[in-house]
Coordinates of C-alpha atoms in Angstrom, one line a residue:
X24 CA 46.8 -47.6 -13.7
X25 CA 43.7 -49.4 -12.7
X26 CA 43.8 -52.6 -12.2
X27 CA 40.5 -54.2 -10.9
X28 CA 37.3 -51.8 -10.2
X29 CA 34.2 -53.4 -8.3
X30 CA 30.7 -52.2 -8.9
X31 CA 27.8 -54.0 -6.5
X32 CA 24.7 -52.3 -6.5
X33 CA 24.7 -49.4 -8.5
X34 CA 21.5 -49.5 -10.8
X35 CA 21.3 -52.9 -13.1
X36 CA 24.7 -53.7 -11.9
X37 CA 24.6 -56.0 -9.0
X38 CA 28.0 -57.3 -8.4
X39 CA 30.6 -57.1 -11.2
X40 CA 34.5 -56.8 -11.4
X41 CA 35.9 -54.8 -14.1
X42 CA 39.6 -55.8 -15.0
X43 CA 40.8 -53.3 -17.6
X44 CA 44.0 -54.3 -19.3
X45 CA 47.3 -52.3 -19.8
X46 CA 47.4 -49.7 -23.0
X47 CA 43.7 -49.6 -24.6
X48 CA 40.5 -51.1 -23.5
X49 CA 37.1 -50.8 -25.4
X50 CA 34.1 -50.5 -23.4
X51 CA 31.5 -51.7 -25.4
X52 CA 27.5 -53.2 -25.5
X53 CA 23.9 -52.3 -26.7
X54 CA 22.4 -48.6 -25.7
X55 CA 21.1 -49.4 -22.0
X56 CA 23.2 -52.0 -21.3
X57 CA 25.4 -50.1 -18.2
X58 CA 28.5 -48.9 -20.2
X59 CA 27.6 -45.5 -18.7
X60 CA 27.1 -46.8 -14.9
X61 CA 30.9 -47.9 -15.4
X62 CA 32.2 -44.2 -15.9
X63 CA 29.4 -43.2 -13.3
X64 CA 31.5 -45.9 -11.1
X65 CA 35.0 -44.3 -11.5
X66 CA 33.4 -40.7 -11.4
X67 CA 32.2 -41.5 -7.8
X68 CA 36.1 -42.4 -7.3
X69 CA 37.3 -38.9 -8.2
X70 CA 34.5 -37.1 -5.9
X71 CA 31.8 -36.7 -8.5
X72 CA 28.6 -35.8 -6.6
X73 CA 26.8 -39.0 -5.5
X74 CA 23.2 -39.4 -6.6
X75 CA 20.6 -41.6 -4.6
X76 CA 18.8 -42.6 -7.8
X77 CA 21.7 -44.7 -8.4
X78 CA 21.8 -47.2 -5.7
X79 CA 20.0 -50.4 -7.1
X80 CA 16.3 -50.7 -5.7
X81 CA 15.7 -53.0 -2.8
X82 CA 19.6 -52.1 -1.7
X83 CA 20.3 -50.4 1.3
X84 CA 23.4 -48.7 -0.7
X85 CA 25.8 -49.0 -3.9
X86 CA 29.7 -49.5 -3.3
X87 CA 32.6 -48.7 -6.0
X88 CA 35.9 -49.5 -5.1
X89 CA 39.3 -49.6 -7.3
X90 CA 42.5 -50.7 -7.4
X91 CA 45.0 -48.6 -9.0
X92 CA 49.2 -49.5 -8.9
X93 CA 50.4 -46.3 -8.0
X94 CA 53.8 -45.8 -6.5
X95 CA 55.2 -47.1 -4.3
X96 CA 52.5 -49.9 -4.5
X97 CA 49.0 -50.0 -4.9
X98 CA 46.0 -47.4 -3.7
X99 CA 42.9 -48.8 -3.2
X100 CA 39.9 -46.1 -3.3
X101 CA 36.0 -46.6 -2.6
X102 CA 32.8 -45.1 -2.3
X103 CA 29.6 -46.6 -0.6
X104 CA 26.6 -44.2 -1.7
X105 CA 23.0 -44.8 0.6
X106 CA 19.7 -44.9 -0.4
X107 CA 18.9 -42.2 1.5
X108 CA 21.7 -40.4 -0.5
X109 CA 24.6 -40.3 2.0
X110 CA 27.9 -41.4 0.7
X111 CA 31.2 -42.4 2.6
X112 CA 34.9 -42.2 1.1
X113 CA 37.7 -44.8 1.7
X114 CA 40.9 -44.6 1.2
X115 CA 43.5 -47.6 1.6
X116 CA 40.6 -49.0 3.7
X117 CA 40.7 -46.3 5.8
X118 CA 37.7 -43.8 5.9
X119 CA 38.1 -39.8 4.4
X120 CA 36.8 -37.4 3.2
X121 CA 35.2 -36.7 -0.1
X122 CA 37.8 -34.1 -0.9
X123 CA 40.6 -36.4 0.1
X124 CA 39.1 -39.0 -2.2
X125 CA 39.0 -36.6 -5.3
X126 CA 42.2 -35.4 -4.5
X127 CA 44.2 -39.0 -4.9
X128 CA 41.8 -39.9 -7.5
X129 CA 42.5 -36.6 -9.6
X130 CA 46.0 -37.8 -9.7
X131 CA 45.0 -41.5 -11.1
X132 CA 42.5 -41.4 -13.2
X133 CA 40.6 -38.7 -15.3
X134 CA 37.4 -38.7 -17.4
X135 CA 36.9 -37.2 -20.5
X136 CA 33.1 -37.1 -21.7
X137 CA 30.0 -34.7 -21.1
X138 CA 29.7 -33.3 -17.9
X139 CA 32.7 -35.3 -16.1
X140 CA 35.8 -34.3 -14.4
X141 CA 38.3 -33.4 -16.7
X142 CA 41.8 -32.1 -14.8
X143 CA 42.6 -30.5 -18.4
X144 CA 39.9 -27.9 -17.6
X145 CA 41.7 -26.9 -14.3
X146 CA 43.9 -23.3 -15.0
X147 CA 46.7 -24.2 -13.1
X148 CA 47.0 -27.4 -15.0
X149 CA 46.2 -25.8 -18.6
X150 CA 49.4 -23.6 -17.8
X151 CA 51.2 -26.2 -16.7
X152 CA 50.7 -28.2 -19.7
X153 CA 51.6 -25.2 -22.1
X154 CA 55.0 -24.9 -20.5
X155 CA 55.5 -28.7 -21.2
X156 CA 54.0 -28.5 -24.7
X157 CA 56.2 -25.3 -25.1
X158 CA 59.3 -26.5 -23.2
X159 CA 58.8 -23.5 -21.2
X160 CA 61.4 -22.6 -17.8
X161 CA 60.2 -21.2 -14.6
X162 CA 62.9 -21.9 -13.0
X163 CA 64.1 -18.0 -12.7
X164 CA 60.9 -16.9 -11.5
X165 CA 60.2 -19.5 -8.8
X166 CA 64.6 -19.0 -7.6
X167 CA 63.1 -15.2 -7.6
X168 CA 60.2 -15.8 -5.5
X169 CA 62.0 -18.6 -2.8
X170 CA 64.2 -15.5 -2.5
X171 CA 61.7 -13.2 -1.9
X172 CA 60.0 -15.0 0.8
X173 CA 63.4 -15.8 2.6
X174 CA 63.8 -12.4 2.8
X175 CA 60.6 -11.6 3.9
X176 CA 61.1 -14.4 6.3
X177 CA 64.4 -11.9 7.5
X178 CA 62.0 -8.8 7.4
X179 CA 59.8 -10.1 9.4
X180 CA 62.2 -11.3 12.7
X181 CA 64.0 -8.5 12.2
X182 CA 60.8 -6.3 12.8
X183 CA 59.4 -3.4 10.9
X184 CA 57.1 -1.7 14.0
X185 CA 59.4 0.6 15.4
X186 CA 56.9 0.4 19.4
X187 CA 57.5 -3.4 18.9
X188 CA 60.8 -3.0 18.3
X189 CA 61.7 0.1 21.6
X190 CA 59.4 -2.6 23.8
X191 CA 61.1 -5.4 22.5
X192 CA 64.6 -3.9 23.2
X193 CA 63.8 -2.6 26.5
X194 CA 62.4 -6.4 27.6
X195 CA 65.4 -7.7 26.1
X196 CA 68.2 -5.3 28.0
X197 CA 66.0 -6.2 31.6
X198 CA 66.7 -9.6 31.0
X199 CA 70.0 -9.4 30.0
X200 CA 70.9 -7.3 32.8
X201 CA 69.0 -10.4 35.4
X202 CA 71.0 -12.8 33.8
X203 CA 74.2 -11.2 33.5
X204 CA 73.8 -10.2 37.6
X205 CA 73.5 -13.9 38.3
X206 CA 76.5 -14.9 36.5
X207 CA 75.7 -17.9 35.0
X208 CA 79.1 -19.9 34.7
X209 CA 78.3 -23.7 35.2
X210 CA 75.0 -25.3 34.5
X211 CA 75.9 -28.3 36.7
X212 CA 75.7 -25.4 39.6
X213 CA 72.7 -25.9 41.2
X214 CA 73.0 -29.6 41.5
X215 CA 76.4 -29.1 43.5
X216 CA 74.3 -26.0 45.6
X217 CA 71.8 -28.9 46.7
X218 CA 74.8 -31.2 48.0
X219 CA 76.3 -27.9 50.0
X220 CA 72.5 -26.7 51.6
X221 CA 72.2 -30.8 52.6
X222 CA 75.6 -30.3 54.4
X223 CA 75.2 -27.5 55.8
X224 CA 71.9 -27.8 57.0
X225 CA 72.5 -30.4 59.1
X226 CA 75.7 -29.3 60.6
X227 CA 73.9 -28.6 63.7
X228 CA 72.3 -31.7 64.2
X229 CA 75.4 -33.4 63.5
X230 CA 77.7 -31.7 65.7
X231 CA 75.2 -32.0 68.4
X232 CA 75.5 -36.1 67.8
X233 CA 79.2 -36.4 67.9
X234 CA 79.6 -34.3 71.0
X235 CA 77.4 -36.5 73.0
X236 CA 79.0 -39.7 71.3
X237 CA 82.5 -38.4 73.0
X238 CA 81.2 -38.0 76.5
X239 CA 79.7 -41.6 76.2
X240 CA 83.4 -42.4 75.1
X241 CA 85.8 -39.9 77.3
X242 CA 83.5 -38.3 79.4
X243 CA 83.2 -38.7 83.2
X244 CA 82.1 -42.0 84.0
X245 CA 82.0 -42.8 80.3
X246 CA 83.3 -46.2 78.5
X247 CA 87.2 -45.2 78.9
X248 CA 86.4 -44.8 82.2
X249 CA 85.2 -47.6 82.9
X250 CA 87.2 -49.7 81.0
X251 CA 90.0 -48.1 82.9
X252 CA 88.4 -48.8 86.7
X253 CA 88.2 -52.7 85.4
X254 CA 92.4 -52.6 83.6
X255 CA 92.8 -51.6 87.1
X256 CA 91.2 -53.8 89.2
X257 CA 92.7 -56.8 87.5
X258 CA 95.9 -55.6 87.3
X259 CA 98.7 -57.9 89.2
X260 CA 96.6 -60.9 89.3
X261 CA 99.0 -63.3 86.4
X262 CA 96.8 -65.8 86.0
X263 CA 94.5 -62.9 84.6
X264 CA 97.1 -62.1 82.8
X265 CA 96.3 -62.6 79.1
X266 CA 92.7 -60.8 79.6
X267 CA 94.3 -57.5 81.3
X268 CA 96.0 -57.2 78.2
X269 CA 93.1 -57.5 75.9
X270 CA 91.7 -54.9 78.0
X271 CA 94.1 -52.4 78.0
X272 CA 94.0 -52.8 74.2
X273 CA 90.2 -51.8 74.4
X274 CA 91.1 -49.1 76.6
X275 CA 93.7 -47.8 73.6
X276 CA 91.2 -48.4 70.8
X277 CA 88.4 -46.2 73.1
X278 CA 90.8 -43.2 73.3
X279 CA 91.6 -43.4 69.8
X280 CA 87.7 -43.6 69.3
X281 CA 87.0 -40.4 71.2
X282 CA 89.9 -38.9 69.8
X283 CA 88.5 -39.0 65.8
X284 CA 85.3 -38.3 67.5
X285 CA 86.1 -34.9 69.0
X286 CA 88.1 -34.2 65.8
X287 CA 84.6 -34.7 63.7
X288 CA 83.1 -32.8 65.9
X289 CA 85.6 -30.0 65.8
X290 CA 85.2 -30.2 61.7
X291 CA 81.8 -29.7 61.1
X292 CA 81.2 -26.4 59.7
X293 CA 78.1 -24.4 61.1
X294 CA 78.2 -21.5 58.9
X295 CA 74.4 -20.3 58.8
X296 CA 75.7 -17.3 56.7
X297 CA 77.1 -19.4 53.7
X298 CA 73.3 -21.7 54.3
X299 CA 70.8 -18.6 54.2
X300 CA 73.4 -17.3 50.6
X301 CA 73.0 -20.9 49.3
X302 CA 69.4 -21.2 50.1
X303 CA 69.3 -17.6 48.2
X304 CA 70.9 -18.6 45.3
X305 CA 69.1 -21.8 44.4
X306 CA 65.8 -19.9 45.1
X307 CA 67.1 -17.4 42.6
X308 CA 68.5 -20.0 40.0
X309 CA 64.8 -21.1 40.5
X310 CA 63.1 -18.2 39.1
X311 CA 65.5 -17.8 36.5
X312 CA 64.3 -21.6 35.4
X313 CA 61.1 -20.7 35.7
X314 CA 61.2 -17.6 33.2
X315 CA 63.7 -19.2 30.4
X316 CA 64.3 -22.3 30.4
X317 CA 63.2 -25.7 32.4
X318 CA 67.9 -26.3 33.1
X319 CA 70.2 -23.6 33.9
X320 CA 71.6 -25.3 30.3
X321 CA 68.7 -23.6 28.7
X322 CA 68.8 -20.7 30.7
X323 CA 72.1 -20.1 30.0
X324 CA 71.7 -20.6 26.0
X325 CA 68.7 -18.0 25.9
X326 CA 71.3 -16.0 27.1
X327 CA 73.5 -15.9 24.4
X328 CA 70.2 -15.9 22.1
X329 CA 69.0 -12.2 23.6
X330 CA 72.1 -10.6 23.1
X331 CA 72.8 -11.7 19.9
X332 CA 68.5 -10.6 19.3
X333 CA 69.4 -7.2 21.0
X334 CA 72.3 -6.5 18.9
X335 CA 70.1 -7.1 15.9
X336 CA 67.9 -4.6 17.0
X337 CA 70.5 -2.3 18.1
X338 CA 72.1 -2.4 14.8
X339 CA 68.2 -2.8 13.2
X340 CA 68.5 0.6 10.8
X341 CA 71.5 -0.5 8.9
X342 CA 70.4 -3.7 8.8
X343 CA 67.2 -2.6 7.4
X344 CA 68.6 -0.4 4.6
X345 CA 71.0 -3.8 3.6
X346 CA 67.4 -5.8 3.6
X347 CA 65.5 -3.0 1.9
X348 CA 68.3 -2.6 -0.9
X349 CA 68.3 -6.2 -1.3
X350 CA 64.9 -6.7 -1.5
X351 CA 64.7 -4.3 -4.4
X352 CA 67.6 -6.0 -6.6
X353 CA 65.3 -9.3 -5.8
X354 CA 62.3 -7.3 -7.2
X355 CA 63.8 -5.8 -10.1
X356 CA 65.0 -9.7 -11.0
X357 CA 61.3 -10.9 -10.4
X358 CA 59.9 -8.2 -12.4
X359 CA 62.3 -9.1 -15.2
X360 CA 62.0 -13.3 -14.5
X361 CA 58.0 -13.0 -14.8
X362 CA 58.4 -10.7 -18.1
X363 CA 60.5 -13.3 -19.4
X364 CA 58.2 -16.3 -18.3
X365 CA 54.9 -14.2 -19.8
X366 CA 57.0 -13.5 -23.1
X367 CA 57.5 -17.6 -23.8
X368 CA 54.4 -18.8 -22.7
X369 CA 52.7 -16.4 -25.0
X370 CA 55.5 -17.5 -27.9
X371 CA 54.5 -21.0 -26.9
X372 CA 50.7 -20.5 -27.0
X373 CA 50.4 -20.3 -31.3
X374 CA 52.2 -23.6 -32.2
X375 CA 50.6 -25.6 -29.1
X376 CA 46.9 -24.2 -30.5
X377 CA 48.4 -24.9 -34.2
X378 CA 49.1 -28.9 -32.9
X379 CA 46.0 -29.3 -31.4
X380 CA 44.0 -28.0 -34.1
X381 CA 46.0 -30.4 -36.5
X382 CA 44.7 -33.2 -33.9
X383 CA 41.5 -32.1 -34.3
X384 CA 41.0 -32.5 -37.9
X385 CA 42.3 -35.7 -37.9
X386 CA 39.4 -36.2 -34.7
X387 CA 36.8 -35.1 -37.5
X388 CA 37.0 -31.9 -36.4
X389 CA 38.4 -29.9 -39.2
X390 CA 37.3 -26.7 -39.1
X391 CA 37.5 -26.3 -35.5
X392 CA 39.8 -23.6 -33.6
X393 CA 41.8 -24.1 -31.1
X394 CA 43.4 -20.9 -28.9
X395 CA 45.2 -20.7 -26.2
X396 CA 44.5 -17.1 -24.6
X397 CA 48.0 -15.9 -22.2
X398 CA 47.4 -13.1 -19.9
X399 CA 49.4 -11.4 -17.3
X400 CA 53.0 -10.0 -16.6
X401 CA 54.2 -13.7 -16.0
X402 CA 51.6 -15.3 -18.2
X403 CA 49.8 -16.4 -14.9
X404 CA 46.4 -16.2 -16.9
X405 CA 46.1 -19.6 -19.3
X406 CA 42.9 -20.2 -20.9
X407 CA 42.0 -22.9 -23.4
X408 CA 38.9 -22.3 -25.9
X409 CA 37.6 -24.1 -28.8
X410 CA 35.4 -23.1 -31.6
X411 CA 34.1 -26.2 -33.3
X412 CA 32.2 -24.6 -36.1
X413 CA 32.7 -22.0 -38.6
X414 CA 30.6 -19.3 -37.3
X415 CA 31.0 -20.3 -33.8
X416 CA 32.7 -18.2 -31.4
X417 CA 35.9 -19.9 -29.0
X418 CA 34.5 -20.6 -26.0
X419 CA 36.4 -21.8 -22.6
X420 CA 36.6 -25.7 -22.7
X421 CA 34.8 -25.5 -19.4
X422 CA 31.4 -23.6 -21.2
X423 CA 31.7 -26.1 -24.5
X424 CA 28.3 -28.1 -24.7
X425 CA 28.9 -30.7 -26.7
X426 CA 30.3 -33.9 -24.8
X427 CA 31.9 -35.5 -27.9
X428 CA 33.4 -32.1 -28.8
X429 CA 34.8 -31.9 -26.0
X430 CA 36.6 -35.1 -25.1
X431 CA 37.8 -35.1 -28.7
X432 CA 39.4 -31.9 -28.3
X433 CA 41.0 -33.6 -24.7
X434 CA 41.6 -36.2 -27.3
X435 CA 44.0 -33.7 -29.2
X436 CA 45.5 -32.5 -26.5
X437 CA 46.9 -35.4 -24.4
X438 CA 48.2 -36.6 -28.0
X439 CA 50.0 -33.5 -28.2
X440 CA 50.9 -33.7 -24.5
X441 CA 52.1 -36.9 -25.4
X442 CA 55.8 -35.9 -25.5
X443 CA 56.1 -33.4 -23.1
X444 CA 55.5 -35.7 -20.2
X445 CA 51.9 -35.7 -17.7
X446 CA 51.3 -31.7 -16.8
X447 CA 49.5 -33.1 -13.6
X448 CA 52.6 -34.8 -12.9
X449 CA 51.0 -37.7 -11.0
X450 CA 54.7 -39.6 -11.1
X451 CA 52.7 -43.2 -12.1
X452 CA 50.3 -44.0 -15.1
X453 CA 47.4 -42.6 -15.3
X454 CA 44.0 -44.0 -16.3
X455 CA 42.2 -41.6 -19.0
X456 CA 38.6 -42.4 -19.3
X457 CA 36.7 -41.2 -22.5
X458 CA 33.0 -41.6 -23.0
X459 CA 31.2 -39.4 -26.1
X460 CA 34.7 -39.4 -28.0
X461 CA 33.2 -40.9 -30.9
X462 CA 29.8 -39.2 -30.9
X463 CA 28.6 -37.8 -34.3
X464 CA 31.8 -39.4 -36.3
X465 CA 32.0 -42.6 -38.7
X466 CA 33.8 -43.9 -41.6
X467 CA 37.6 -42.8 -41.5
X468 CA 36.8 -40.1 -38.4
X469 CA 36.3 -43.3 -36.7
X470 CA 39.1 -45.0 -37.8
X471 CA 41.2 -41.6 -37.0
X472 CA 40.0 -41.4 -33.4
X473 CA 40.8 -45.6 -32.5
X474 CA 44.3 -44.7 -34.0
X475 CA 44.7 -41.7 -31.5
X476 CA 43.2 -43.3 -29.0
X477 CA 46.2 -46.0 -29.2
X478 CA 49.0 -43.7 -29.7
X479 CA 47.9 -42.1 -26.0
X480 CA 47.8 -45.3 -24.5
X481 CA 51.4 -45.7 -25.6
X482 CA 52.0 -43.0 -22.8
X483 CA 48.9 -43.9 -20.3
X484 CA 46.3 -46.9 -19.6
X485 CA 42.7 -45.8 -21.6
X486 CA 39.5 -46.6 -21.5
X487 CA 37.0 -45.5 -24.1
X488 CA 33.1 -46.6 -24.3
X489 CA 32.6 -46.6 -27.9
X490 CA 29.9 -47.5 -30.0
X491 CA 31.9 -47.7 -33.4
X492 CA 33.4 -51.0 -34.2
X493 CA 36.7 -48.8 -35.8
X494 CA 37.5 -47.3 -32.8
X495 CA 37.2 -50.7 -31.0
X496 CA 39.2 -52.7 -33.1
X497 CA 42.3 -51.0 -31.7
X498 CA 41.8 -51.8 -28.4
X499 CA 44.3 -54.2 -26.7
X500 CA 41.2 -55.4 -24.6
X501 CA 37.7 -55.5 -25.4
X502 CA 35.3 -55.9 -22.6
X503 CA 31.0 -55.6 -23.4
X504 CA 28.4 -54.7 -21.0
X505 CA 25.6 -57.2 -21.2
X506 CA 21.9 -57.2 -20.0
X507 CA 20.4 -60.5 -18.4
X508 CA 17.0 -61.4 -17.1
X509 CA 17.5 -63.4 -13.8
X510 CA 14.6 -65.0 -11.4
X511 CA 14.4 -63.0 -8.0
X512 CA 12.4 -63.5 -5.2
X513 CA 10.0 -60.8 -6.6
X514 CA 9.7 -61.3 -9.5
X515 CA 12.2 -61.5 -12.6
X516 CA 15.0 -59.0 -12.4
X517 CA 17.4 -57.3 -15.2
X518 CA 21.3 -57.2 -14.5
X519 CA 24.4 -55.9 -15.9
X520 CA 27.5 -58.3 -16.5
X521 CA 30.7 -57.2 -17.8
X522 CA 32.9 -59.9 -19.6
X523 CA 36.2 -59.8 -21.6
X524 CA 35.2 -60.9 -25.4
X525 CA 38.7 -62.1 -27.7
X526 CA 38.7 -64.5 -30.8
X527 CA 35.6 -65.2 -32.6
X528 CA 33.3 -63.6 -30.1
X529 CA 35.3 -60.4 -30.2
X530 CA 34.4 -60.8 -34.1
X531 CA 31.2 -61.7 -33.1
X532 CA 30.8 -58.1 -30.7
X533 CA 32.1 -55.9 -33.3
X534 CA 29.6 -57.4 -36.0
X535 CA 27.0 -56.6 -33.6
X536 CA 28.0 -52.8 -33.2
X537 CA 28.4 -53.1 -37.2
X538 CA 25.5 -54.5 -38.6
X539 CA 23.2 -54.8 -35.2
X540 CA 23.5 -59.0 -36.6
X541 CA 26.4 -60.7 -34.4
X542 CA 25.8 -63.6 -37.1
X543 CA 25.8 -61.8 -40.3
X544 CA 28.8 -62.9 -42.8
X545 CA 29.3 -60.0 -44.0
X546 CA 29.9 -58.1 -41.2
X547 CA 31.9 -60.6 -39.6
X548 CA 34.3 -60.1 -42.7
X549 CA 34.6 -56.6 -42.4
X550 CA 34.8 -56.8 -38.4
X551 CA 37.9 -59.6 -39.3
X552 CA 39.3 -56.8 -41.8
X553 CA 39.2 -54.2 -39.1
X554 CA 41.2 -56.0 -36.6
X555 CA 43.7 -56.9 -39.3
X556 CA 44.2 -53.6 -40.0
X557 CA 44.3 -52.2 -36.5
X558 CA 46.7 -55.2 -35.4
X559 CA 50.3 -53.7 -36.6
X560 CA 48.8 -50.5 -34.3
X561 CA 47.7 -53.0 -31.5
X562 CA 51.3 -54.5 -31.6
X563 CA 53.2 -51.6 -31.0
X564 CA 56.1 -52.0 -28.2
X565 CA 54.1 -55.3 -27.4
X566 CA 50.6 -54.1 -26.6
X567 CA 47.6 -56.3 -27.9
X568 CA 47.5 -59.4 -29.7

């Protein structure tokens, strides 16, 4: 739903804020007021080409922005258009594209008049809303086709070249056979080969150190040695008693010393075989990183992956005849799933035409035809025309000239449309726009189209820029598009204000698009008489006042 749109700029509109209400607002004000720069507004919202005639002179560019509640929250779009006929896109504040700008605003808001976007003309969503109208299923054909693409899905890994498939065997039995040689047990393995090669490598070095740490200790002329001479040089000398014996206890704890020394030394393993296998073996765990995977964890899982792939291929005939037979039985149920689809959406296609053309007559159309042309197997092919006259051929809505024609006929349709839910399925409230809708009509056609036009907005929020006072009175809000004369620094300067009219000078606005004389008593008695009678339709589930 739109909740605030901002204009600045954009021809005799310098700044004005638009706040269209829930259900119906009329759009309303003299020929040449600016009702029509407000649709041009929103059309720049849904990606309508931007034109640089537009931008108000003396401006160095025109900006649009709006505020639409859209689940989860809100969506704020806007478009700034240049002088020099360069436009920019915003989205959430954010800048995008154009197309990304249309593509949200297609699913908020849609205009109905000459020469506007209309999602209604789109194909995909004129079928779309024929299976709603219709109640139509597609749910066999699309279970059909999700199967047909897992399968092709299948097909495809399971490969249909039979040179890819002898090269991709070969490639897989070479690997196979590398990895089964290394017998890859433990992918902790070359982490514990690391310690081991550290160990060993300095085995060497290590022996070296605790064989001269034992002569210092035990050899000749070494500490025991030493220690020894002075044990005996003190020894009988009792007043040196106590320190002899602290000194044979050194000489005890230097034997033991050199004793764990040499046995270290005699423990070290210098095995330069078992180092150059290790070395080996990590450089070959290495490789095998480097070719499958970045751990031996990885390595060892693409493993198990290329064998099971191999066996696939091995077994790849039979398993090809099991696909190809399947893929067959999922044909034969397409086939019959798009037959069925094409058979209700042309059984559908009559009675949807039949409503809309009963719409139309009450839309002061009542001779017009409405048909809904259904082609193809699954009834891809959905086209909407409209003859208007007697005489007149049916035409594609997209080729039908007449603006009022044709957002009448839109009219009729999103009235039909009504109960079958939104065919664009935008999952919030949409904002339909009409301009034109009540070209060429008066009298009870008028009267016909304001009560349509407040039945839709039972289901969406609409706007409609009307020039009949009976399709205004049954709007919920009434806003009018105003022309002032303000001083300027060059001179005097015309401008655009929109304002929300209710009470008497909503009486007073609809006696001015009566009689052309806000004032006149008469037609503010028949502009009181309208609103009475519109107000029981205004009320509905709480709309209006």
């Amino acid at each position: 739903m739109l909740l605030e749109l901002r204009v600045r700029d954009l021809g005799v509109i310098d700044d004005q804020t638009v706040l269209p209400g829930p259900g119906l607002t009329a759009l309303t004000g003299e020929t040449g007021a600016g009702k029509t720069l407000i649709v041009e507004a929103l059309g720049l919202l849904v990606g309508e080409r931007p034109d640089s005639l537009l931008v108000r002179p003396g401006a160095e560019e025109a900006m649009v922005e709006g505020r639409f509640g859209a689940a989860p929250g809100e969506a704020i779009l806007a478009r700034a258009v240049s002088a020099a006929g360069r436009s920019r896109a915003y989205v959430d504040g954010r800048m995008a594209s154009a197309a990304a700008l249309a593509e949200l605003g297609a699913t908020l808001l849609d205009l109905h008049g000459q020469h506007a976007s209309q999602s209604l003309l789109a194909p995909a969503v004129q079928r779309a809303a024929l299976d709603a109208a219709g109640g139509v299923e597609r749910g066999r054909l699309d279970e059909a086709r999700r199967r047909l693409r897992q399968l092709t899905g299948r097909q495809a890994e399971l490969g249909g070249d039979a040179r890819a498939r002898t090269h991709e065997v070969d490639l897989l039995r070479f690997q196979l056979a590398e990895l089964d040689a290394a017998d890859l047990a433990d992918p902790e393995e070359d982490d514990a080969l690391r310690d081991e090669e550290e160990r060993l490598g300095d085995a060497v070095a290590l022996r070296s150190a605790l064989g001269a740490a034992h002569d210092c200790l035990a050899g000749d002329g070494g500490a025991l040695d030493r220690v020894g001479s002075a044990v005996a040089a003190l020894t009988g000398s009792r007043p040196l008693a106590a320190l002899l014996e602290r000194l044979r206890g050194v000489v005890a704890e230097v034997a033991d010393g050199a004793d764990e020394v040499r046995a270290a030394a005699e423990g070290v393993e210098e095995d330069p075989e078992r180092l150059a296998w290790v070395g080996a073996r990590r450089h070959a765990l290495r490789e095998l990183r480097r070719k499958y995977g970045d751990t031996l964890a990885e390595v060892i899982a693409y493993r198990e992956h290329a064998r099971r792939r191999l066996e696939e291929l091995e077994s790849h005939d039979a398993t090809a005849r099991e696909l190809q037979a399947e893929r067959a039985a999922i044909e034969e149920e397409l086939v019959a799933a798009q037959t069925e689809l094409g058979a209700a959406r042309r059984a559908a296609a009559p009675p949807f035409g039949a409503a809309v053309e009963a719409r139309l007559k009450q839309l002061a159309l009542p001779r017009a035809r409405f048909e809904v042309h259904v082609e193809g197997t699954a009834g891809e092919d959905v086209t909407w025309l409209l003859g208007a006259n007697p005489g007149e051929p049916a035409l594609p809505l997209a080729k039908v000239a007449s603006g009022g024609e044709l957002a009448r006929t839109m009219l009729a349709v999103r009235l039909v449309l009504g109960q079958a839910g939104d065919p664009e399925g935008a999952g919030t409230e949409r904002t339909l726009v009409f301009d034109e809708v009540d070209a060429g009509i008066g009298g009870e056609a008028a009267t016909a189209v304001g009560r349509a036009l407040s039945a839709l907005a039972d289901h969406h929020q609409v706007i409609v820029v009307t020039h009949l006072a009976q399709v205004a009175a049954f709007a919920d809000h009434h806003l009018v598009v105003s022309k002032d004369v303000k001083a300027a620094p060059a001179g005097e300067r015309t401008v655009a204000r929109v304002r929300a009219v209710d009470g008497a000078e909503r009486v007073a606005e609809l006696s001015r698009m009566l009689s052309g004389r806000p004032a006149s008593a008469t037609a503010r008695s028949h502009a009181e008489e309208l609103l009475r009678e519109a107000r029981p339709v205004r009320s509905r589930k709480g709309r209006g006042r």
